[in-house]
Amino acid sequence: MTFNDILKESWLSISGNKLRSFLTVLGIVIGVMAVVIMVAVGETVQQSITDQFSSLGTNTIVIRAGAAQTAGVRSGNKQTLTMDDAEYLARLPDVAAVTPMQNGSAQVVYGNKNWATSMVGAYPAYQIVQNVEMEYGTFFDANAVKNASTYAVIGPDTLEELGMPKNSVGQIIRVQNTPFVIIGVTKAKGDSMMGSQDDMIIIPVTTLKKRLQGSRFPQSVQSIMLKLYQDADNNIATSQITSVLRQRHRLKDTDDDDFQITDMKQVMETMDTVTGYLKLLLVAIAAVSLLVGSIGIMNMMLVSVAERTREIGVRKAIGAREKSIIIQFLSESVLISFIGSMAGLILGVGLAQGVGRFILGYNVPFSIWPVVLSVSVAVVVGLASGVFPAIKAAKLNPIDSLRYE
């Protein structure tokens, strides 16, 4: 028999019992569709995390004041980082830009509207470290930091909530009864692991410390962010930063660090590993549906062998070899699996893309893996499910088969 003959006969056999074949195919459809959707979910989560880190860059290092937590209690003095520390770190050979950072929240007033937003005090280098692009106006300069000027750079979401025009350069807002002049509006950037980049107001760190917070420690800051050169080694840079800060803070060899260093490159690598395991877990859970579907195919083929016992006996009586019988039943199981796998692939990709883009608003990445998986499942599941029934059919005694009613 030619390939076309085998395919035609397999189709006639499958279509002979439409309901049973449909239910068997449906099991494979659901299994493949579940796996495709789970793969899409895992890759979407991974892509989302990667996008958030890319907004900062893997060559970014964050230093936070205070020692690491021990048994749920943070030890050490929180006022451990200063603006001078940031300026010393800027002298390291691998450091491209440094900014101290002080965070806060404030009620911002414009006209008859007010909005609660976050305030960030920083140096002009914040624009480089955080990859901030300007839509209108400019960022404040070193003189603004030195003079604690009341200049502000505002995010587009804050702008919208206050009902301000898109180009609000020169407009006046009030924060704690202190007037600030808008000198720049940032481009929309979205959320990152550091929070929303669009709903905030950025001002000189000295202005935030002296005019708004009235701190007793005007030089202290909550954190310092550094951007390294692209060819810099993050591990070497981290060691240099640790050495400089320990020396400046006069820590003994037996003392713990009174600061915490977070290397974004290491964090991203860790998150990639975690999301990789998450994808494997999701696929493993969905694969249970495939196992059930393959059992369904095997069950159908065993029933088919029982129903066609007499037919098999006739074939063997007129000279059909065992190999031909095995090929015939295997082709039927593979065809069922192939139809289910392709339908599951189409439905899975369609649902993942449709729900992601039009309902959740996420751009679901398309991967070649679901296609490879579907083809593999069609062959492997079809063969694995059909081997036992096919061998059973081939081993039937032709005399007993002819007597079968």
CSV table of C-alpha atoms in Angstrom, one decimal:
chain,number,residue,atom,x,y,z
A,1,MET,CA,0.0,0.0,0.0
A,2,THR,CA,1.2,3.5,-0.8
A,3,PHE,CA,1.2,6.3,1.7
A,4,ASN,CA,-1.9,7.9,0.1
A,5,ASP,CA,-3.7,4.5,0.4
A,6,ILE,CA,-2.8,4.2,4.1
A,7,LEU,CA,-3.9,7.8,4.8
A,8,LYS,CA,-7.2,7.3,2.9
A,9,GLU,CA,-8.0,4.1,4.7
A,10,SER,CA,-7.1,5.6,8.1
A,11,TRP,CA,-9.4,8.5,7.4
A,12,LEU,CA,-12.2,6.3,6.4
A,13,SER,CA,-11.8,4.2,9.6
A,14,ILE,CA,-11.7,7.4,11.8
A,15,SER,CA,-14.6,9.0,10.1
A,16,GLY,CA,-16.6,5.8,10.4
A,17,ASN,CA,-17.4,6.6,14.1
A,18,LYS,CA,-17.5,10.4,14.2
A,19,LEU,CA,-18.6,10.9,17.8
A,20,ARG,CA,-16.0,8.6,19.3
A,21,SER,CA,-13.3,10.1,17.0
A,22,PHE,CA,-14.3,13.6,17.9
A,23,LEU,CA,-14.2,13.0,21.6
A,24,THR,CA,-10.7,11.4,21.3
A,25,VAL,CA,-9.4,14.3,19.2
A,26,LEU,CA,-10.9,16.7,21.7
A,27,GLY,CA,-8.7,15.3,24.5
A,28,ILE,CA,-5.6,16.0,22.4
A,29,VAL,CA,-6.9,19.4,21.5
A,30,ILE,CA,-7.4,20.4,25.1
A,31,GLY,CA,-4.0,19.0,26.1
A,32,VAL,CA,-2.0,20.8,23.4
A,33,MET,CA,-4.0,24.0,23.8
A,34,ALA,CA,-3.2,23.9,27.6
A,35,VAL,CA,0.5,23.5,27.0
A,36,VAL,CA,0.6,26.2,24.3
A,37,ILE,CA,-1.2,28.7,26.6
A,38,MET,CA,1.0,27.8,29.6
A,39,VAL,CA,4.1,28.3,27.5
A,40,ALA,CA,2.7,31.7,26.4
A,41,VAL,CA,1.9,32.7,30.0
A,42,GLY,CA,5.5,31.8,31.1
A,43,GLU,CA,7.1,33.7,28.3
A,44,THR,CA,4.9,36.7,28.8
A,45,VAL,CA,5.8,36.8,32.5
A,46,GLN,CA,9.5,36.4,31.6
A,47,GLN,CA,9.3,39.1,28.9
A,48,SER,CA,7.5,41.5,31.3
A,49,ILE,CA,10.2,41.1,34.0
A,50,THR,CA,12.9,41.5,31.3
A,51,ASP,CA,11.3,44.7,30.1
A,52,GLN,CA,11.1,46.1,33.6
A,53,PHE,CA,14.8,45.4,34.2
A,54,SER,CA,15.7,46.8,30.7
A,55,SER,CA,14.3,50.2,31.7
A,56,LEU,CA,17.1,50.4,34.3
A,57,GLY,CA,19.7,48.3,32.5
A,58,THR,CA,21.7,45.3,33.8
A,59,ASN,CA,24.7,47.6,34.3
A,60,THR,CA,22.9,49.4,37.2
A,61,ILE,CA,23.7,49.0,40.8
A,62,VAL,CA,21.5,50.1,43.7
A,63,ILE,CA,23.0,50.8,47.2
A,64,ARG,CA,20.5,51.2,50.1
A,65,ALA,CA,21.2,52.6,53.5
A,66,GLY,CA,21.1,50.3,56.5
A,67,ALA,CA,22.4,46.8,57.2
A,68,ALA,CA,20.6,43.7,55.9
A,69,GLN,CA,17.8,42.3,57.9
A,70,THR,CA,18.6,39.7,60.5
A,71,ALA,CA,15.8,37.5,62.0
A,72,GLY,CA,13.3,40.0,60.7
A,73,VAL,CA,15.0,43.0,62.4
A,74,ARG,CA,17.0,45.6,60.5
A,75,SER,CA,20.2,46.3,62.3
A,76,GLY,CA,22.5,49.3,62.0
A,77,ASN,CA,21.8,53.0,61.5
A,78,LYS,CA,19.6,53.8,58.5
A,79,GLN,CA,21.3,57.1,58.0
A,80,THR,CA,24.4,55.5,56.6
A,81,LEU,CA,24.7,56.9,53.1
A,82,THR,CA,25.4,60.4,52.2
A,83,MET,CA,25.7,62.6,49.1
A,84,ASP,CA,29.5,62.7,49.7
A,85,ASP,CA,29.5,58.9,49.4
A,86,ALA,CA,27.9,59.2,46.0
A,87,GLU,CA,30.5,61.7,44.9
A,88,TYR,CA,33.3,59.4,46.0
A,89,LEU,CA,31.8,56.5,44.2
A,90,ALA,CA,31.7,58.6,41.0
A,91,ARG,CA,35.5,58.5,41.0
A,92,LEU,CA,35.6,54.7,40.5
A,93,PRO,CA,36.9,53.8,37.0
A,94,ASP,CA,33.9,51.6,36.1
A,95,VAL,CA,31.2,54.1,37.1
A,96,ALA,CA,29.6,56.1,34.3
A,97,ALA,CA,27.1,58.1,36.4
A,98,VAL,CA,26.0,58.3,40.0
A,99,THR,CA,23.1,59.9,41.8
A,100,PRO,CA,22.0,59.9,45.5
A,101,MET,CA,18.3,59.4,45.9
A,102,GLN,CA,15.8,60.4,48.5
A,103,ASN,CA,12.2,59.3,48.1
A,104,GLY,CA,9.0,60.8,49.5
A,105,SER,CA,5.4,61.4,48.9
A,106,ALA,CA,3.5,64.7,48.6
A,107,GLN,CA,0.2,66.3,47.8
A,108,VAL,CA,0.7,68.3,44.7
A,109,VAL,CA,-1.6,71.3,43.9
A,110,TYR,CA,-2.2,72.9,40.5
A,111,GLY,CA,-5.1,75.4,40.3
A,112,ASN,CA,-8.1,73.8,41.9
A,113,LYS,CA,-6.8,70.2,41.5
A,114,ASN,CA,-4.5,68.2,43.7
A,115,TRP,CA,-2.9,64.8,43.4
A,116,ALA,CA,-0.9,62.5,45.7
A,117,THR,CA,2.2,61.4,44.0
A,118,SER,CA,5.8,60.4,44.8
A,119,MET,CA,8.7,62.8,45.0
A,120,VAL,CA,12.2,61.8,44.1
A,121,GLY,CA,15.2,63.9,45.1
A,122,ALA,CA,18.3,63.3,42.9
A,123,TYR,CA,21.3,64.7,41.0
A,124,PRO,CA,21.2,65.6,37.3
A,125,ALA,CA,22.8,62.2,36.7
A,126,TYR,CA,19.4,60.6,37.6
A,127,GLN,CA,18.5,61.2,33.9
A,128,ILE,CA,21.4,59.0,32.8
A,129,VAL,CA,21.1,56.3,35.5
A,130,GLN,CA,17.3,55.8,35.0
A,131,ASN,CA,17.3,56.3,31.2
A,132,VAL,CA,14.9,59.2,31.5
A,133,GLU,CA,14.0,60.9,28.2
A,134,MET,CA,12.5,64.4,28.0
A,135,GLU,CA,9.2,65.1,26.1
A,136,TYR,CA,9.4,68.8,26.8
A,137,GLY,CA,11.9,71.1,28.5
A,138,THR,CA,15.1,70.0,30.2
A,139,PHE,CA,16.4,68.3,33.3
A,140,PHE,CA,17.7,70.4,36.2
A,141,ASP,CA,21.5,71.0,36.4
A,142,ALA,CA,24.2,70.9,39.1
A,143,ASN,CA,23.6,74.5,40.1
A,144,ALA,CA,20.0,73.7,40.9
A,145,VAL,CA,21.2,71.0,43.3
A,146,LYS,CA,23.8,73.4,44.8
A,147,ASN,CA,21.3,76.2,45.4
A,148,ALA,CA,18.4,73.8,46.4
A,149,SER,CA,16.3,75.4,43.6
A,150,THR,CA,12.6,74.9,43.4
A,151,TYR,CA,12.7,73.3,39.9
A,152,ALA,CA,10.7,70.2,39.1
A,153,VAL,CA,10.6,67.6,36.3
A,154,ILE,CA,7.2,66.0,36.1
A,155,GLY,CA,5.9,62.7,34.8
A,156,PRO,CA,3.1,62.5,32.2
A,157,ASP,CA,0.7,60.6,34.4
A,158,THR,CA,1.0,63.2,37.2
A,159,LEU,CA,0.6,65.9,34.5
A,160,GLU,CA,-2.7,64.3,33.4
A,161,GLU,CA,-4.0,63.8,36.9
A,162,LEU,CA,-3.5,67.5,37.7
A,163,GLY,CA,-5.2,68.6,34.4
A,164,MET,CA,-2.1,70.4,33.2
A,165,PRO,CA,-1.4,71.0,29.5
A,166,LYS,CA,1.0,68.5,27.8
A,167,ASN,CA,3.7,71.1,27.5
A,168,SER,CA,3.7,72.6,31.0
A,169,VAL,CA,7.2,74.0,31.0
A,170,GLY,CA,7.0,77.2,33.1
A,171,GLN,CA,3.8,76.3,35.0
A,172,ILE,CA,3.7,76.6,38.8
A,173,ILE,CA,2.7,73.8,41.1
A,174,ARG,CA,2.7,73.8,44.9
A,175,VAL,CA,4.0,71.1,47.1
A,176,GLN,CA,3.5,71.6,50.9
A,177,ASN,CA,2.9,75.3,50.1
A,178,THR,CA,6.2,75.6,48.3
A,179,PRO,CA,5.9,76.7,44.7
A,180,PHE,CA,7.9,74.7,42.1
A,181,VAL,CA,8.5,75.7,38.5
A,182,ILE,CA,8.1,72.9,36.0
A,183,ILE,CA,11.2,72.9,33.8
A,184,GLY,CA,10.7,69.5,32.1
A,185,VAL,CA,8.2,66.8,31.2
A,186,THR,CA,9.4,63.2,30.9
A,187,LYS,CA,8.4,60.8,28.1
A,188,ALA,CA,6.0,58.0,29.1
A,189,LYS,CA,8.0,55.0,30.3
A,190,GLY,CA,5.6,52.7,32.2
A,191,ASP,CA,6.2,50.7,35.4
A,192,SER,CA,9.5,49.2,36.4
A,193,MET,CA,10.7,47.3,39.5
A,194,MET,CA,11.4,50.8,41.0
A,195,GLY,CA,7.7,51.7,40.6
A,196,SER,CA,5.9,53.9,38.2
A,197,GLN,CA,8.2,56.1,36.2
A,198,ASP,CA,5.3,58.3,34.9
A,199,ASP,CA,3.6,59.3,38.1
A,200,MET,CA,6.3,61.1,40.0
A,201,ILE,CA,8.0,64.5,40.4
A,202,ILE,CA,11.8,64.7,40.3
A,203,ILE,CA,13.5,67.6,42.1
A,204,PRO,CA,17.0,68.3,43.3
A,205,VAL,CA,17.8,66.1,46.3
A,206,THR,CA,18.9,69.1,48.3
A,207,THR,CA,15.6,70.8,47.7
A,208,LEU,CA,13.7,67.7,49.0
A,209,LYS,CA,15.9,67.4,52.1
A,210,LYS,CA,16.0,71.0,53.1
A,211,ARG,CA,12.7,72.6,51.9
A,212,LEU,CA,10.2,69.7,52.1
A,213,GLN,CA,11.5,67.2,54.6
A,214,GLY,CA,13.5,69.5,56.9
A,215,SER,CA,15.8,66.6,57.8
A,216,ARG,CA,18.3,66.9,60.7
A,217,PHE,CA,20.7,65.1,58.5
A,218,PRO,CA,20.7,67.1,55.3
A,219,GLN,CA,23.6,65.1,53.7
A,220,SER,CA,22.0,61.6,54.3
A,221,VAL,CA,20.1,59.8,51.6
A,222,GLN,CA,18.1,56.6,51.4
A,223,SER,CA,20.0,55.2,48.4
A,224,ILE,CA,22.6,55.7,45.7
A,225,MET,CA,22.2,54.5,42.2
A,226,LEU,CA,25.1,53.9,39.8
A,227,LYS,CA,25.3,53.1,36.1
A,228,LEU,CA,28.4,51.3,35.0
A,229,TYR,CA,30.1,51.4,31.7
A,230,GLN,CA,28.9,48.7,29.3
A,231,ASP,CA,32.2,46.9,29.3
A,232,ALA,CA,32.5,47.0,33.1
A,233,ASP,CA,32.6,43.8,35.2
A,234,ASN,CA,29.7,44.0,37.7
A,235,ASN,CA,31.4,41.8,40.3
A,236,ILE,CA,34.6,43.9,40.3
A,237,ALA,CA,32.6,47.1,40.5
A,238,THR,CA,30.6,45.7,43.4
A,239,SER,CA,33.8,44.8,45.3
A,240,GLN,CA,35.2,48.3,44.7
A,241,ILE,CA,32.0,50.0,45.9
A,242,THR,CA,32.0,47.8,49.0
A,243,SER,CA,35.6,48.6,49.8
A,244,VAL,CA,35.1,52.4,49.3
A,245,LEU,CA,32.0,52.6,51.5
A,246,ARG,CA,33.5,50.4,54.3
A,247,GLN,CA,36.5,52.6,54.3
A,248,ARG,CA,34.5,55.8,54.3
A,249,HIS,CA,32.2,54.5,57.1
A,250,ARG,CA,35.2,53.4,59.1
A,251,LEU,CA,33.9,49.8,59.5
A,252,LYS,CA,36.2,47.2,61.1
A,253,ASP,CA,36.9,43.9,59.5
A,254,THR,CA,34.5,42.3,62.0
A,255,ASP,CA,31.7,44.8,61.3
A,256,ASP,CA,28.9,44.0,59.0
A,257,ASP,CA,28.2,46.3,56.1
A,258,ASP,CA,25.9,49.2,57.0
A,259,PHE,CA,24.6,49.3,53.5
A,260,GLN,CA,23.0,46.9,51.0
A,261,ILE,CA,24.2,46.5,47.4
A,262,THR,CA,21.8,45.2,44.7
A,263,ASP,CA,23.3,44.3,41.4
A,264,MET,CA,20.6,44.4,38.7
A,265,LYS,CA,22.5,42.0,36.5
A,266,GLN,CA,22.5,39.3,39.2
A,267,VAL,CA,18.9,40.0,40.1
A,268,MET,CA,17.9,39.6,36.4
A,269,GLU,CA,19.8,36.4,36.1
A,270,THR,CA,18.0,35.1,39.2
A,271,MET,CA,14.6,36.1,37.9
A,272,ASP,CA,15.4,34.4,34.5
A,273,THR,CA,16.1,31.2,36.4
A,274,VAL,CA,12.9,31.5,38.5
A,275,THR,CA,10.7,32.2,35.5
A,276,GLY,CA,12.4,29.3,33.6
A,277,TYR,CA,11.4,26.9,36.4
A,278,LEU,CA,7.9,28.5,36.4
A,279,LYS,CA,7.5,27.8,32.7
A,280,LEU,CA,8.6,24.2,33.3
A,281,LEU,CA,6.1,23.8,36.1
A,282,LEU,CA,3.3,25.3,34.0
A,283,VAL,CA,4.1,23.0,31.1
A,284,ALA,CA,4.3,20.0,33.4
A,285,ILE,CA,0.9,20.7,34.8
A,286,ALA,CA,-0.6,21.2,31.3
A,287,ALA,CA,1.1,18.0,30.1
A,288,VAL,CA,-1.2,16.0,32.4
A,289,SER,CA,-4.0,16.9,29.9
A,290,LEU,CA,-1.8,15.4,27.1
A,291,LEU,CA,-1.3,12.2,29.1
A,292,VAL,CA,-5.1,11.9,29.4
A,293,GLY,CA,-5.5,12.6,25.7
A,294,SER,CA,-3.0,9.8,24.8
A,295,ILE,CA,-4.8,7.4,27.1
A,296,GLY,CA,-8.0,8.3,25.2
A,297,ILE,CA,-6.3,7.5,21.8
A,298,MET,CA,-5.1,4.1,23.2
A,299,ASN,CA,-8.5,3.3,24.5
A,300,MET,CA,-10.1,4.1,21.1
A,301,MET,CA,-7.6,2.0,19.2
A,302,LEU,CA,-8.1,-1.0,21.5
A,303,VAL,CA,-11.9,-0.7,21.0
A,304,SER,CA,-11.2,-0.4,17.2
A,305,VAL,CA,-9.1,-3.6,17.3
A,306,ALA,CA,-11.9,-5.4,19.1
A,307,GLU,CA,-14.5,-4.2,16.6
A,308,ARG,CA,-12.4,-5.0,13.6
A,309,THR,CA,-11.2,-8.4,14.7
A,310,ARG,CA,-13.0,-10.2,11.8
A,311,GLU,CA,-11.7,-7.6,9.3
A,312,ILE,CA,-8.1,-8.2,10.6
A,313,GLY,CA,-8.6,-12.0,10.2
A,314,VAL,CA,-9.8,-11.6,6.6
A,315,ARG,CA,-6.8,-9.4,5.8
A,316,LYS,CA,-4.3,-11.9,7.3
A,317,ALA,CA,-6.1,-14.8,5.5
A,318,ILE,CA,-5.6,-13.2,2.1
A,319,GLY,CA,-1.9,-12.5,2.8
A,320,ALA,CA,-1.6,-9.3,4.8
A,321,ARG,CA,1.6,-9.3,6.7
A,322,GLU,CA,1.9,-8.3,10.4
A,323,LYS,CA,3.9,-5.2,9.4
A,324,SER,CA,1.0,-4.0,7.2
A,325,ILE,CA,-1.5,-4.4,10.1
A,326,ILE,CA,0.8,-2.5,12.5
A,327,ILE,CA,1.4,0.3,10.0
A,328,GLN,CA,-2.4,0.6,9.4
A,329,PHE,CA,-3.3,1.0,13.1
A,330,LEU,CA,-0.3,3.2,13.9
A,331,SER,CA,-1.2,5.5,11.0
A,332,GLU,CA,-4.8,5.9,12.4
A,333,SER,CA,-3.5,6.8,15.9
A,334,VAL,CA,-0.9,9.3,14.5
A,335,LEU,CA,-3.6,10.9,12.3
A,336,ILE,CA,-5.9,11.4,15.2
A,337,SER,CA,-3.1,12.8,17.3
A,338,PHE,CA,-2.0,15.1,14.4
A,339,ILE,CA,-5.4,16.5,13.9
A,340,GLY,CA,-5.8,17.2,17.6
A,341,SER,CA,-2.3,18.7,17.9
A,342,MET,CA,-2.8,21.1,15.0
A,343,ALA,CA,-6.2,22.2,16.2
A,344,GLY,CA,-4.9,22.6,19.7
A,345,LEU,CA,-1.9,24.7,18.4
A,346,ILE,CA,-4.2,27.0,16.4
A,347,LEU,CA,-6.7,27.4,19.3
A,348,GLY,CA,-3.9,27.9,21.9
A,349,VAL,CA,-2.0,30.5,19.9
A,350,GLY,CA,-5.3,32.3,19.0
A,351,LEU,CA,-6.5,32.4,22.6
A,352,ALA,CA,-3.2,33.4,24.1
A,353,GLN,CA,-2.7,36.3,21.6
A,354,GLY,CA,-6.4,37.4,21.7
A,355,VAL,CA,-6.7,37.4,25.5
A,356,GLY,CA,-3.3,38.9,26.0
A,357,ARG,CA,-3.6,41.8,23.5
A,358,PHE,CA,-7.3,42.6,23.6
A,359,ILE,CA,-8.3,41.8,27.2
A,360,LEU,CA,-5.2,42.1,29.4
A,361,GLY,CA,-3.4,44.5,27.2
A,362,TYR,CA,-0.1,42.5,27.1
A,363,ASN,CA,1.9,41.8,24.0
A,364,VAL,CA,2.2,38.0,24.1
A,365,PRO,CA,5.5,36.9,22.5
A,366,PHE,CA,5.2,34.2,19.9
A,367,SER,CA,7.6,31.3,20.2
A,368,ILE,CA,8.5,28.5,17.8
A,369,TRP,CA,8.4,26.1,20.7
A,370,PRO,CA,4.6,25.5,20.6
A,371,VAL,CA,4.9,24.6,16.9
A,372,VAL,CA,7.7,22.2,17.5
A,373,LEU,CA,5.9,20.8,20.6
A,374,SER,CA,2.7,20.3,18.6
A,375,VAL,CA,4.4,18.3,15.8
A,376,SER,CA,6.4,16.3,18.4
A,377,VAL,CA,3.2,15.5,20.3
A,378,ALA,CA,1.4,14.5,17.1
A,379,VAL,CA,4.1,11.9,16.4
A,380,VAL,CA,5.2,10.8,19.8
A,381,VAL,CA,1.7,10.5,21.4
A,382,GLY,CA,0.2,9.0,18.3
A,383,LEU,CA,2.9,6.3,18.1
A,384,ALA,CA,3.0,5.7,21.8
A,385,SER,CA,-0.8,5.3,22.0
A,386,GLY,CA,-1.0,3.1,18.9
A,387,VAL,CA,1.9,0.7,19.4
A,388,PHE,CA,0.1,-1.7,21.8
A,389,PRO,CA,-3.2,-1.8,20.0
A,390,ALA,CA,-1.3,-2.2,16.6
A,391,ILE,CA,0.8,-5.1,17.9
A,392,LYS,CA,-2.3,-6.7,19.5
A,393,ALA,CA,-4.1,-6.5,16.1
A,394,ALA,CA,-1.0,-7.9,14.2
A,395,LYS,CA,-0.7,-10.9,16.6
A,396,LEU,CA,-4.3,-12.0,16.2
A,397,ASN,CA,-4.8,-15.6,15.0
A,398,PRO,CA,-6.5,-15.4,11.6
A,399,ILE,CA,-8.6,-18.5,12.2
A,400,ASP,CA,-9.9,-17.2,15.6
A,401,SER,CA,-10.4,-13.8,14.0
A,402,LEU,CA,-12.6,-15.2,11.2
A,403,ARG,CA,-14.7,-17.0,13.8
A,404,TYR,CA,-15.2,-13.7,15.8
A,405,GLU,CA,-18.7,-12.4,15.8
